[in-house]
Coordinates of C-alpha atoms and ligand atoms in Angstrom, one line a residue:
M1 CA -38.1 -18.9 41.4
S2 CA -36.8 -21.8 43.5
I3 CA -38.7 -25.0 43.3
A4 CA -38.8 -25.1 47.2
N5 CA -40.7 -21.9 47.0
I6 CA -43.1 -23.3 44.3
L7 CA -43.7 -26.4 46.5
S8 CA -44.5 -24.3 49.5
T9 CA -47.2 -22.4 47.6
R10 CA -48.7 -24.9 45.2
K11 CA -50.0 -28.3 46.1
P12 CA -49.8 -30.5 44.1
S13 CA -47.2 -29.0 41.8
I14 CA -47.1 -30.3 38.2
S15 CA -43.8 -30.8 36.4
F16 CA -42.4 -32.5 33.3
E17 CA -39.1 -34.3 32.7
F18 CA -37.4 -34.3 29.3
F19 CA -34.1 -35.7 28.1
P20 CA -31.7 -34.2 25.5
P21 CA -32.4 -35.9 22.2
K22 CA -29.5 -37.5 20.3
T23 CA -30.4 -36.4 16.8
L24 CA -31.8 -33.4 15.0
T25 CA -34.9 -35.2 13.9
I26 CA -35.8 -36.1 17.5
E27 CA -34.9 -32.6 18.6
K28 CA -37.9 -31.4 16.5
V29 CA -40.1 -33.7 18.5
L30 CA -38.9 -32.2 21.8
F31 CA -39.4 -28.6 20.5
D32 CA -43.0 -29.6 19.6
T33 CA -43.5 -31.4 23.0
I34 CA -42.3 -28.4 25.0
D35 CA -44.5 -26.1 22.9
S36 CA -47.6 -28.3 23.2
L37 CA -47.2 -28.8 27.0
Q38 CA -47.0 -25.0 27.5
E39 CA -50.8 -24.8 27.7
E40 CA -50.8 -27.2 30.7
H41 CA -49.7 -24.5 33.2
A42 CA -47.0 -26.6 34.7
D43 CA -44.8 -25.3 37.6
F44 CA -41.5 -26.5 36.4
S45 CA -39.7 -28.9 34.1
S46 CA -36.4 -30.6 34.2
V47 CA -33.9 -32.0 31.7
T48 CA -31.8 -35.1 32.4
F49 CA -28.0 -35.4 32.4
G50 CA -26.2 -38.2 30.5
A51 CA -23.9 -40.6 32.5
G52 CA -20.5 -39.1 33.1
G53 CA -21.6 -35.7 31.8
S54 CA -22.0 -36.9 28.3
T55 CA -24.9 -34.5 27.6
A56 CA -23.8 -31.6 29.9
D57 CA -23.8 -29.0 27.1
K58 CA -27.0 -30.3 25.5
T59 CA -28.7 -30.5 28.9
F60 CA -27.7 -26.9 29.6
D61 CA -28.9 -25.7 26.2
W62 CA -32.3 -27.3 26.6
I63 CA -32.7 -25.8 30.1
K64 CA -31.7 -22.4 28.8
Y65 CA -34.2 -22.7 25.9
I66 CA -37.0 -23.7 28.3
K67 CA -36.1 -20.9 30.7
D68 CA -36.1 -18.3 27.8
T69 CA -39.3 -19.5 26.1
C70 CA -41.6 -21.1 28.7
S71 CA -43.6 -19.6 31.5
Y72 CA -42.6 -22.2 34.0
E73 CA -39.4 -22.7 36.0
T74 CA -36.6 -25.1 35.0
M75 CA -34.2 -27.5 36.8
M76 CA -31.0 -29.1 35.5
H77 CA -30.1 -32.6 36.5
I78 CA -26.5 -33.1 37.3
T79 CA -24.9 -36.5 38.0
C80 CA -21.5 -36.6 39.7
V81 CA -20.0 -40.0 39.0
G82 CA -16.5 -39.5 37.4
F83 CA -16.8 -35.7 37.7
N84 CA -14.2 -33.4 39.2
K85 CA -14.8 -30.2 41.0
A86 CA -13.4 -28.0 38.2
T87 CA -15.8 -29.4 35.6
L88 CA -18.7 -29.0 38.0
D89 CA -17.7 -25.4 38.8
G90 CA -17.9 -24.7 35.1
I91 CA -21.4 -26.0 34.9
L92 CA -22.5 -24.2 38.1
D93 CA -21.0 -20.9 36.8
K94 CA -23.0 -21.2 33.6
L95 CA -26.2 -21.9 35.5
E96 CA -25.6 -18.9 37.7
E97 CA -24.9 -16.6 34.7
A98 CA -28.1 -17.8 33.0
G99 CA -30.2 -17.3 36.2
I100 CA -31.1 -21.0 36.6
E101 CA -31.4 -21.7 40.3
N102 CA -32.7 -25.3 40.5
V103 CA -30.6 -28.4 40.3
L104 CA -31.4 -32.1 40.8
A105 CA -28.2 -33.5 42.4
L106 CA -27.6 -37.2 41.5
R107 CA -24.9 -39.7 41.7
G108 CA -25.8 -41.4 38.4
D109 CA -25.4 -45.0 37.5
L110 CA -22.0 -46.5 38.2
P111 CA -19.9 -47.0 35.0
K112 CA -19.5 -50.6 33.9
E113 CA -15.8 -50.2 33.0
S114 CA -13.5 -50.8 36.0
N115 CA -10.9 -48.2 34.7
A116 CA -13.5 -45.3 34.6
P117 CA -12.1 -42.2 36.3
A118 CA -13.1 -42.0 40.0
G119 CA -13.8 -38.3 40.1
D120 CA -14.2 -36.1 43.2
F121 CA -17.6 -37.2 44.3
K122 CA -18.7 -40.6 45.4
Y123 CA -22.4 -40.1 46.3
A124 CA -25.1 -37.6 45.5
S125 CA -24.7 -36.4 49.1
D126 CA -21.2 -35.2 48.2
L127 CA -22.6 -33.3 45.2
V128 CA -25.4 -31.7 47.3
E129 CA -22.8 -30.6 49.9
Y130 CA -20.6 -29.1 47.3
I131 CA -23.3 -27.2 45.4
A132 CA -24.8 -26.0 48.7
L133 CA -21.5 -24.3 49.5
R134 CA -22.4 -21.7 46.9
N135 CA -25.6 -20.7 48.6
K136 CA -27.1 -19.9 45.2
F137 CA -29.1 -23.0 44.2
C138 CA -32.2 -24.8 45.3
I139 CA -31.2 -28.4 45.4
G140 CA -33.5 -31.5 44.9
V141 CA -32.5 -35.2 45.2
A142 CA -33.8 -38.6 44.1
G143 CA -35.8 -40.9 46.4
Y144 CA -36.8 -44.5 45.8
P145 CA -40.2 -45.7 47.1
E146 CA -39.1 -49.3 46.3
K147 CA -35.6 -48.5 47.7
H148 CA -32.5 -48.0 45.6
P149 CA -31.5 -51.4 44.2
E150 CA -28.0 -51.1 45.6
S151 CA -29.2 -50.5 49.2
K152 CA -29.3 -53.6 51.4
D153 CA -32.5 -52.5 53.1
F154 CA -35.0 -49.6 53.5
E155 CA -33.4 -48.4 56.8
E156 CA -30.0 -47.8 55.1
D157 CA -31.6 -46.2 52.1
I158 CA -33.7 -43.7 54.1
K159 CA -30.6 -42.9 56.3
M160 CA -28.7 -42.0 53.1
L161 CA -31.6 -40.0 51.9
K162 CA -31.8 -38.1 55.1
N163 CA -28.1 -37.4 54.8
K164 CA -28.7 -35.8 51.4
V165 CA -31.4 -33.6 52.9
D166 CA -29.2 -32.7 55.9
K167 CA -26.5 -31.6 53.5
G168 CA -28.8 -29.1 51.8
A169 CA -31.5 -30.7 49.6
S170 CA -34.9 -28.9 49.8
F171 CA -37.1 -31.5 48.1
I172 CA -37.2 -35.1 46.8
I173 CA -38.4 -36.4 43.5
T174 CA -39.1 -40.1 43.4
Q175 CA -38.3 -42.9 41.0
L176 CA -41.4 -43.9 39.0
F177 CA -43.7 -46.4 40.7
F178 CA -47.0 -48.0 39.9
N179 CA -48.4 -49.0 43.3
N180 CA -49.2 -46.0 45.5
E181 CA -48.7 -48.1 48.7
Y182 CA -45.0 -48.1 48.0
F183 CA -45.1 -44.3 47.9
Y184 CA -47.2 -43.9 51.1
E185 CA -44.9 -46.3 53.0
F186 CA -41.8 -44.5 51.7
R187 CA -43.3 -41.1 52.8
E188 CA -44.0 -42.5 56.3
R189 CA -40.5 -43.9 56.6
C190 CA -39.2 -40.5 55.6
E191 CA -41.4 -38.7 58.2
K192 CA -40.2 -41.1 60.9
A193 CA -36.6 -40.5 60.0
G194 CA -37.1 -36.8 60.4
I195 CA -37.1 -35.9 56.6
N196 CA -39.4 -32.9 56.4
V197 CA -39.0 -31.7 52.8
P198 CA -41.7 -32.1 50.2
I199 CA -41.7 -35.4 48.3
V200 CA -42.8 -35.2 44.6
A201 CA -44.1 -38.4 43.0
G202 CA -42.6 -39.6 39.7
I203 CA -45.3 -40.7 37.3
M204 CA -44.9 -42.5 34.0
P205 CA -47.8 -44.2 32.3
I206 CA -47.3 -47.5 30.5
I207 CA -48.3 -46.8 26.9
N208 CA -47.0 -49.8 25.2
Y209 CA -46.5 -53.4 26.2
S210 CA -42.7 -53.5 25.6
Q211 CA -42.2 -50.9 28.4
I212 CA -43.3 -53.4 31.1
E213 CA -40.1 -55.4 31.1
R214 CA -37.9 -52.3 30.6
F215 CA -39.4 -50.5 33.7
Q216 CA -39.0 -53.5 35.9
V217 CA -35.4 -54.0 34.9
M218 CA -34.2 -50.4 34.5
C219 CA -36.0 -48.8 37.4
S220 CA -36.7 -51.9 39.6
S221 CA -40.3 -50.7 39.7
H222 CA -42.9 -53.4 40.2
I223 CA -45.9 -53.3 38.0
P224 CA -49.0 -54.8 39.5
A225 CA -49.9 -58.2 38.1
E226 CA -53.5 -57.1 37.7
L227 CA -52.4 -54.2 35.4
I228 CA -50.1 -56.5 33.3
K229 CA -53.0 -59.0 33.0
Q230 CA -55.4 -56.2 31.8
M231 CA -52.9 -55.3 29.0
E232 CA -52.0 -58.8 27.8
G233 CA -53.1 -59.5 24.3
K234 CA -54.6 -56.0 23.8
S235 CA -54.0 -53.8 20.8
E236 CA -51.4 -51.0 21.1
E237 CA -54.2 -48.4 21.3
D238 CA -56.0 -50.3 24.1
V239 CA -52.8 -50.8 26.1
A240 CA -52.2 -47.0 25.9
K241 CA -55.7 -46.3 27.0
I242 CA -55.4 -48.7 30.0
G243 CA -52.0 -47.3 30.9
I244 CA -53.4 -43.7 30.9
D245 CA -56.5 -44.5 32.9
Y246 CA -54.3 -46.3 35.4
A247 CA -52.0 -43.3 35.7
V248 CA -55.1 -41.0 36.1
A249 CA -56.4 -43.1 39.0
Q250 CA -52.9 -43.2 40.5
C251 CA -52.6 -39.4 40.4
E252 CA -56.1 -38.8 41.8
D253 CA -55.4 -41.1 44.7
L254 CA -52.0 -39.5 45.4
V255 CA -53.6 -36.0 45.3
A256 CA -56.4 -37.2 47.7
N257 CA -53.6 -38.4 50.0
G258 CA -51.8 -35.0 50.0
V259 CA -48.9 -35.6 47.6
A260 CA -46.7 -32.5 47.3
G261 CA -46.3 -32.8 43.5
L262 CA -46.7 -34.9 40.4
H263 CA -43.6 -35.1 38.2
F264 CA -44.3 -36.6 34.7
Y265 CA -41.6 -38.6 33.0
T266 CA -42.7 -37.5 29.5
L267 CA -40.1 -39.4 27.4
N268 CA -40.2 -36.2 25.3
R269 CA -43.8 -36.8 24.1
S270 CA -46.7 -34.7 25.1
T271 CA -49.7 -37.0 24.2
A272 CA -49.9 -39.3 27.2
T273 CA -49.1 -36.5 29.7
K274 CA -51.8 -34.2 28.2
K275 CA -54.4 -37.0 28.2
I276 CA -53.7 -37.6 31.9
L277 CA -53.8 -33.9 32.8
D278 CA -57.0 -33.4 30.9
K279 CA -58.7 -36.2 32.9
L280 CA -57.5 -35.1 36.4
H281 CA -60.4 -33.6 38.4
F282 CA -58.4 -31.3 40.6
L283 CA -56.9 -29.3 37.8
Ligands
FAD1 P1 -27.2 -41.7 45.8 O1 -28.1 -40.9 46.6 O2 -25.7 -41.4 45.9 O3 -27.4 -43.3 46.2 C1 -26.9 -44.3 45.5 C2 -26.7 -45.6 46.5 O4 -25.7 -45.3 47.4 C3 -28.0 -45.9 47.3 O5 -28.0 -47.2 47.5 C4 -27.8 -45.1 48.6 O6 -28.5 -45.6 49.7 C5 -26.3 -45.3 48.8 N1 -25.6 -44.1 49.5 C6 -25.9 -42.8 49.3 N2 -25.1 -42.0 50.1 C7 -24.2 -42.9 50.7 C8 -23.2 -42.8 51.6 N3 -22.8 -41.5 52.0 N4 -22.5 -43.9 52.1 C9 -22.9 -45.1 51.6 N5 -24.0 -45.3 50.8 C10 -24.6 -44.2 50.3 N6 -29.5 -40.8 36.1 C11 -28.8 -40.1 35.2 O7 -27.8 -40.6 34.7 N7 -29.2 -38.9 34.8 C12 -30.3 -38.2 35.2 O8 -30.6 -37.1 34.8 C13 -31.1 -38.9 36.2 N8 -32.2 -38.3 36.7 C14 -32.9 -39.0 37.7 C15 -34.0 -38.4 38.2 C16 -34.8 -39.0 39.2 C17 -36.0 -38.3 39.8 C18 -34.4 -40.3 39.7 C19 -35.2 -41.0 40.8 C20 -33.3 -40.9 39.2 C21 -32.5 -40.3 38.2 N9 -31.4 -40.9 37.6 C22 -30.6 -40.2 36.7 C23 -30.9 -42.2 38.1 C24 -29.9 -42.1 39.2 O9 -28.7 -41.5 38.8 C25 -29.6 -43.6 39.7 O10 -30.7 -44.1 40.3 C26 -28.3 -43.8 40.5 O11 -28.1 -45.2 40.6 C27 -28.4 -43.3 41.9 O12 -28.4 -41.9 42.0 P2 -28.7 -41.2 43.4 O13 -28.6 -39.8 43.2 O14 -30.0 -41.7 44.0 O15 -27.5 -41.8 44.3

Protein backbone atom coordinates (compact mmCIF):
# COMPACT_ATOMS: atom_id res chain seq x y z
CA MET A 1 0.00 0.00 0.00
CA SER A 2 1.27 3.51 -0.66
CA ILE A 3 2.27 5.59 2.35
CA ALA A 4 0.09 8.42 1.00
CA ASN A 5 -2.83 6.03 1.31
CA ILE A 6 -1.85 5.06 4.86
CA LEU A 7 -1.54 8.72 5.85
CA SER A 8 -4.97 9.48 4.49
CA THR A 9 -6.58 6.80 6.63
CA ARG A 10 -4.56 6.68 9.86
CA LYS A 11 -3.70 9.69 12.00
CA PRO A 12 -1.19 9.69 13.50
CA SER A 13 0.71 7.05 11.57
CA ILE A 14 3.54 5.31 13.42
CA SER A 15 6.76 4.46 11.61
CA PHE A 16 10.32 3.35 12.30
CA GLU A 17 13.58 4.16 10.62
CA PHE A 18 16.51 1.74 10.45
CA PHE A 19 19.92 1.84 8.80
CA PRO A 20 21.82 -1.05 7.16
CA PRO A 21 24.36 -2.34 9.71
CA LYS A 22 28.01 -2.59 8.69
CA THR A 23 28.89 -5.88 10.39
CA LEU A 24 27.28 -9.29 10.86
CA THR A 25 27.23 -8.88 14.65
CA ILE A 26 25.23 -5.68 14.40
CA GLU A 27 22.99 -7.27 11.78
CA LYS A 28 21.82 -9.64 14.51
CA VAL A 29 20.79 -6.60 16.59
CA LEU A 30 18.70 -5.23 13.72
CA PHE A 31 17.01 -8.59 13.12
CA ASP A 32 16.07 -8.63 16.84
CA THR A 33 14.89 -4.99 16.73
CA ILE A 34 12.67 -5.57 13.70
CA ASP A 35 11.25 -8.65 15.37
CA SER A 36 10.66 -6.91 18.69
CA LEU A 37 8.99 -3.87 17.09
CA GLN A 38 6.57 -6.13 15.17
CA GLU A 39 4.19 -6.12 18.11
CA GLU A 40 3.90 -2.31 18.07
CA HIS A 41 1.53 -2.32 15.07
CA ALA A 42 3.43 0.27 13.08
CA ASP A 43 2.20 1.48 9.70
CA PHE A 44 5.52 1.50 7.89
CA SER A 45 9.27 1.46 8.32
CA SER A 46 12.11 2.80 6.24
CA VAL A 47 15.77 1.98 5.68
CA THR A 48 18.40 4.64 5.03
CA PHE A 49 20.72 4.80 2.04
CA GLY A 50 24.48 5.41 2.45
CA ALA A 51 26.06 8.46 0.83
CA GLY A 52 26.74 7.98 -2.89
CA GLY A 53 24.83 4.71 -2.94
CA SER A 54 27.38 2.94 -0.70
CA THR A 55 24.66 0.79 0.90
CA ALA A 56 22.31 0.49 -2.09
CA ASP A 57 22.31 -3.33 -2.15
CA LYS A 58 22.15 -3.68 1.64
CA THR A 59 19.36 -1.11 1.91
CA PHE A 60 17.38 -3.01 -0.70
CA ASP A 61 17.99 -6.38 1.02
CA TRP A 62 16.74 -5.02 4.37
CA ILE A 63 13.69 -3.45 2.75
CA LYS A 64 12.92 -6.73 1.03
CA TYR A 65 13.38 -8.65 4.30
CA ILE A 66 10.97 -6.30 6.10
CA LYS A 67 8.48 -6.48 3.24
CA ASP A 68 8.56 -10.30 3.31
CA THR A 69 8.43 -10.79 7.07
CA CYS A 70 6.59 -7.85 8.65
CA SER A 71 2.96 -6.87 8.64
CA TYR A 72 3.66 -3.21 7.86
CA GLU A 73 4.67 -1.30 4.72
CA THR A 74 8.25 -0.40 3.81
CA MET A 75 10.01 2.52 2.18
CA MET A 76 13.46 2.74 0.67
CA HIS A 77 15.50 5.94 1.07
CA ILE A 78 17.43 6.88 -2.06
CA THR A 79 19.98 9.69 -2.20
CA CYS A 80 20.91 11.08 -5.61
CA VAL A 81 24.22 12.90 -5.17
CA GLY A 82 26.76 11.43 -7.63
CA PHE A 83 24.17 9.06 -9.11
CA ASN A 84 23.51 8.60 -12.78
CA LYS A 85 20.17 7.70 -14.33
CA ALA A 86 21.24 4.18 -15.35
CA THR A 87 22.19 3.25 -11.76
CA LEU A 88 18.96 4.71 -10.44
CA ASP A 89 16.95 2.84 -13.07
CA GLY A 90 18.53 -0.42 -11.86
CA ILE A 91 17.39 0.28 -8.29
CA LEU A 92 13.89 1.34 -9.34
CA ASP A 93 13.53 -1.79 -11.51
CA LYS A 94 14.44 -3.97 -8.52
CA LEU A 95 11.94 -2.14 -6.30
CA GLU A 96 9.19 -2.55 -8.88
CA GLU A 97 9.93 -6.25 -9.26
CA ALA A 98 9.80 -6.72 -5.48
CA GLY A 99 6.51 -4.83 -5.23
CA ILE A 100 7.98 -2.03 -3.08
CA GLU A 101 6.12 1.13 -3.90
CA ASN A 102 7.41 3.73 -1.42
CA VAL A 103 10.57 5.78 -1.80
CA LEU A 104 12.02 8.67 0.22
CA ALA A 105 13.78 10.83 -2.37
CA LEU A 106 16.78 12.71 -0.98
CA ARG A 107 19.75 14.63 -2.24
CA GLY A 108 22.15 13.29 0.41
CA ASP A 109 25.00 15.18 1.98
CA LEU A 110 27.47 16.71 -0.45
CA PRO A 111 30.75 14.78 -0.75
CA LYS A 112 33.78 16.47 0.82
CA GLU A 113 36.12 15.53 -2.07
CA SER A 114 36.09 18.16 -4.82
CA ASN A 115 36.72 15.51 -7.53
CA ALA A 116 33.64 13.42 -6.62
CA PRO A 117 31.49 12.52 -9.69
CA ALA A 118 28.75 15.10 -10.33
CA GLY A 119 26.07 12.61 -11.42
CA ASP A 120 22.79 13.33 -13.20
CA PHE A 121 20.91 14.85 -10.25
CA LYS A 122 21.69 18.00 -8.32
CA TYR A 123 18.82 18.28 -5.88
CA ALA A 124 16.24 15.95 -4.37
CA SER A 125 13.65 17.68 -6.59
CA ASP A 126 15.47 16.31 -9.68
CA LEU A 127 15.21 12.81 -8.19
CA VAL A 128 11.51 13.25 -7.36
CA GLU A 129 10.81 14.41 -10.91
CA TYR A 130 12.68 11.46 -12.41
CA ILE A 131 11.06 8.83 -10.18
CA ALA A 132 7.60 10.34 -10.71
CA LEU A 133 7.97 9.80 -14.48
CA ARG A 134 7.47 6.06 -13.87
CA ASN A 135 4.10 6.62 -12.24
CA LYS A 136 4.74 3.57 -10.07
CA PHE A 137 6.02 4.96 -6.77
CA CYS A 138 4.67 6.91 -3.86
CA ILE A 139 7.37 9.48 -3.14
CA GLY A 140 8.21 11.18 0.16
CA VAL A 141 10.76 13.95 0.78
CA ALA A 142 12.68 15.45 3.72
CA GLY A 143 11.65 18.67 5.46
CA TYR A 144 13.51 20.75 8.03
CA PRO A 145 11.60 22.43 10.89
CA GLU A 146 14.77 24.37 11.75
CA LYS A 147 15.51 24.89 8.00
CA HIS A 148 18.16 23.06 6.02
CA PRO A 149 21.59 24.33 7.16
CA GLU A 150 22.56 25.24 3.58
CA SER A 151 19.50 27.45 2.99
CA LYS A 152 19.98 31.15 3.52
CA ASP A 153 16.55 31.57 5.07
CA PHE A 154 13.22 29.81 5.70
CA GLU A 155 11.55 31.45 2.74
CA GLU A 156 14.03 29.90 0.30
CA ASP A 157 13.94 26.51 2.05
CA ILE A 158 10.13 26.30 1.97
CA LYS A 159 10.13 27.38 -1.68
CA MET A 160 12.46 24.46 -2.49
CA LEU A 161 10.31 22.10 -0.44
CA LYS A 162 7.24 23.19 -2.37
CA ASN A 163 9.15 22.52 -5.57
CA LYS A 164 9.73 18.91 -4.42
CA VAL A 165 6.02 18.50 -3.71
CA ASP A 166 5.04 20.09 -7.02
CA LYS A 167 7.35 17.66 -8.82
CA GLY A 168 5.52 14.67 -7.32
CA ALA A 169 6.13 14.15 -3.58
CA SER A 170 3.06 13.01 -1.63
CA PHE A 171 4.32 13.44 1.93
CA ILE A 172 7.12 14.98 4.00
CA ILE A 173 9.13 13.45 6.86
CA THR A 174 10.99 15.96 9.00
CA GLN A 175 14.44 16.09 10.43
CA LEU A 176 14.44 15.30 14.14
CA PHE A 177 13.66 18.24 16.43
CA PHE A 178 13.19 18.71 20.17
CA ASN A 179 11.09 21.83 20.36
CA ASN A 180 7.60 21.38 18.93
CA GLU A 181 7.29 25.10 18.29
CA TYR A 182 9.76 24.69 15.42
CA PHE A 183 7.49 22.02 13.94
CA TYR A 184 4.30 24.11 14.31
CA GLU A 185 5.95 27.16 12.72
CA PHE A 186 7.31 24.98 9.91
CA ARG A 187 3.85 23.46 9.29
CA GLU A 188 2.32 26.92 9.20
CA ARG A 189 4.96 28.12 6.73
CA CYS A 190 4.22 25.09 4.55
CA GLU A 191 0.46 25.75 4.65
CA LYS A 192 0.99 29.40 3.73
CA ALA A 193 3.20 28.35 0.81
CA GLY A 194 0.45 26.04 -0.47
CA ILE A 195 2.09 22.75 0.55
CA ASN A 196 -0.87 20.51 1.27
CA VAL A 197 0.68 17.07 1.76
CA PRO A 198 0.89 15.34 5.18
CA ILE A 199 3.91 16.22 7.32
CA VAL A 200 5.25 13.40 9.50
CA ALA A 201 7.36 14.42 12.52
CA GLY A 202 10.80 12.88 13.00
CA ILE A 203 11.31 11.82 16.63
CA MET A 204 14.49 10.69 18.34
CA PRO A 205 14.81 10.50 22.12
CA ILE A 206 18.12 11.43 23.73
CA ILE A 207 19.16 8.34 25.63
CA ASN A 208 22.73 9.22 26.46
CA TYR A 209 24.51 12.45 27.19
CA SER A 210 27.04 12.13 24.35
CA GLN A 211 24.21 12.32 21.80
CA ILE A 212 23.54 15.95 22.71
CA GLU A 213 26.50 17.42 20.87
CA ARG A 214 26.17 14.95 17.98
CA PHE A 215 22.54 15.91 17.28
CA GLN A 216 23.32 19.61 17.38
CA VAL A 217 26.27 19.30 14.98
CA MET A 218 25.02 16.56 12.63
CA CYS A 219 21.39 17.58 12.32
CA SER A 220 21.52 21.28 13.33
CA SER A 221 18.73 20.44 15.78
CA HIS A 222 18.57 22.66 18.85
CA ILE A 223 18.14 20.94 22.18
CA PRO A 224 16.32 23.03 24.79
CA ALA A 225 18.74 24.33 27.47
CA GLU A 226 16.27 23.18 30.13
CA LEU A 227 16.49 19.57 28.90
CA ILE A 228 20.30 19.66 28.81
CA LYS A 229 20.30 21.07 32.36
CA GLN A 230 18.03 18.26 33.58
CA MET A 231 20.43 15.67 32.15
CA GLU A 232 23.67 17.20 33.39
CA GLY A 233 25.52 15.08 35.94
CA LYS A 234 22.89 12.32 35.87
CA SER A 235 23.59 8.58 35.59
CA GLU A 236 23.21 6.98 32.16
CA GLU A 237 20.01 5.32 33.31
CA ASP A 238 18.51 8.61 34.53
CA VAL A 239 19.51 10.43 31.32
CA ALA A 240 17.68 7.76 29.28
CA LYS A 241 14.60 8.06 31.50
CA ILE A 242 14.54 11.86 31.17
CA GLY A 243 15.03 11.58 27.39
CA ILE A 244 12.21 9.07 27.01
CA ASP A 245 9.80 11.06 29.19
CA TYR A 246 10.65 14.17 27.16
CA ALA A 247 9.92 12.34 23.89
CA VAL A 248 6.62 11.03 25.29
CA ALA A 249 5.53 14.57 26.22
CA GLN A 250 6.67 15.80 22.80
CA CYS A 251 4.64 13.10 20.99
CA GLU A 252 1.52 13.68 23.12
CA ASP A 253 1.67 17.39 22.33
CA LEU A 254 2.19 16.76 18.61
CA VAL A 255 -0.76 14.39 18.51
CA ALA A 256 -2.96 16.86 20.42
CA ASN A 257 -2.01 19.36 17.72
CA GLY A 258 -2.99 17.11 14.82
CA VAL A 259 0.36 15.76 13.61
CA ALA A 260 0.00 13.46 10.58
CA GLY A 261 2.46 10.88 11.85
CA LEU A 262 5.33 10.06 14.20
CA HIS A 263 8.48 8.67 12.57
CA PHE A 264 10.93 7.19 15.10
CA TYR A 265 14.65 7.29 14.34
CA THR A 266 15.36 4.00 16.14
CA LEU A 267 19.15 3.77 15.64
CA ASN A 268 18.36 0.08 15.09
CA ARG A 269 17.36 -0.46 18.75
CA SER A 270 13.89 -1.18 19.99
CA THR A 271 14.06 -0.37 23.72
CA ALA A 272 13.59 3.42 23.70
CA THR A 273 10.95 3.38 20.94
CA LYS A 274 8.98 0.65 22.72
CA LYS A 275 9.12 2.53 26.02
CA ILE A 276 7.81 5.67 24.33
CA LEU A 277 5.02 3.84 22.51
CA ASP A 278 4.00 2.03 25.71
CA LYS A 279 3.52 5.37 27.46
CA LEU A 280 1.55 7.16 24.74
CA HIS A 281 -2.09 7.55 25.74
CA PHE A 282 -3.60 7.69 22.28
CA LEU A 283 -2.35 4.24 21.20
P1 LIG B 1 17.33 18.98 -1.09
O1 LIG B 1 15.87 18.97 -0.96
O2 LIG B 1 17.90 18.85 -2.46
O3 LIG B 1 17.84 20.31 -0.39
C1 LIG B 1 19.23 20.54 -0.13
C2 LIG B 1 19.49 22.05 -0.09
O4 LIG B 1 19.36 22.60 -1.41
C3 LIG B 1 18.48 22.84 0.77
O5 LIG B 1 19.14 23.95 1.29
C4 LIG B 1 17.41 23.28 -0.25
O6 LIG B 1 16.70 24.42 0.18
C5 LIG B 1 18.27 23.54 -1.48
N1 LIG B 1 17.56 23.27 -2.75
C6 LIG B 1 16.70 22.24 -3.01
N2 LIG B 1 16.29 22.30 -4.30
C7 LIG B 1 16.92 23.35 -4.85
C8 LIG B 1 16.91 23.93 -6.16
N3 LIG B 1 16.16 23.41 -7.15
N4 LIG B 1 17.67 25.05 -6.38
C9 LIG B 1 18.43 25.58 -5.39
N5 LIG B 1 18.48 25.07 -4.11
C10 LIG B 1 17.73 23.99 -3.87
N6 LIG B 1 20.94 11.23 4.11
C11 LIG B 1 21.49 10.10 3.60
O7 LIG B 1 22.65 10.13 3.14
N7 LIG B 1 20.78 8.92 3.57
C12 LIG B 1 19.52 8.81 4.04
O8 LIG B 1 18.91 7.74 4.00
C13 LIG B 1 18.91 9.98 4.61
N8 LIG B 1 17.65 9.94 5.10
C14 LIG B 1 17.06 11.09 5.57
C15 LIG B 1 15.75 11.05 6.05
C16 LIG B 1 15.13 12.19 6.53
C17 LIG B 1 13.69 12.12 7.02
C18 LIG B 1 15.85 13.43 6.58
C19 LIG B 1 15.22 14.67 7.14
C20 LIG B 1 17.17 13.48 6.12
C21 LIG B 1 17.79 12.33 5.60
N9 LIG B 1 19.11 12.35 5.11
C22 LIG B 1 19.67 11.20 4.61
C23 LIG B 1 19.90 13.58 5.15
C24 LIG B 1 19.79 14.40 3.82
O9 LIG B 1 20.35 13.66 2.77
C25 LIG B 1 20.55 15.72 4.03
O10 LIG B 1 19.88 16.52 4.95
C26 LIG B 1 20.92 16.49 2.76
O11 LIG B 1 21.84 17.52 3.14
C27 LIG B 1 19.76 17.18 2.07
O12 LIG B 1 18.90 16.30 1.48
P2 LIG B 1 17.48 16.80 0.88
O13 LIG B 1 16.87 15.67 0.24
O14 LIG B 1 16.74 17.52 1.94
O15 LIG B 1 18.03 17.86 -0.21
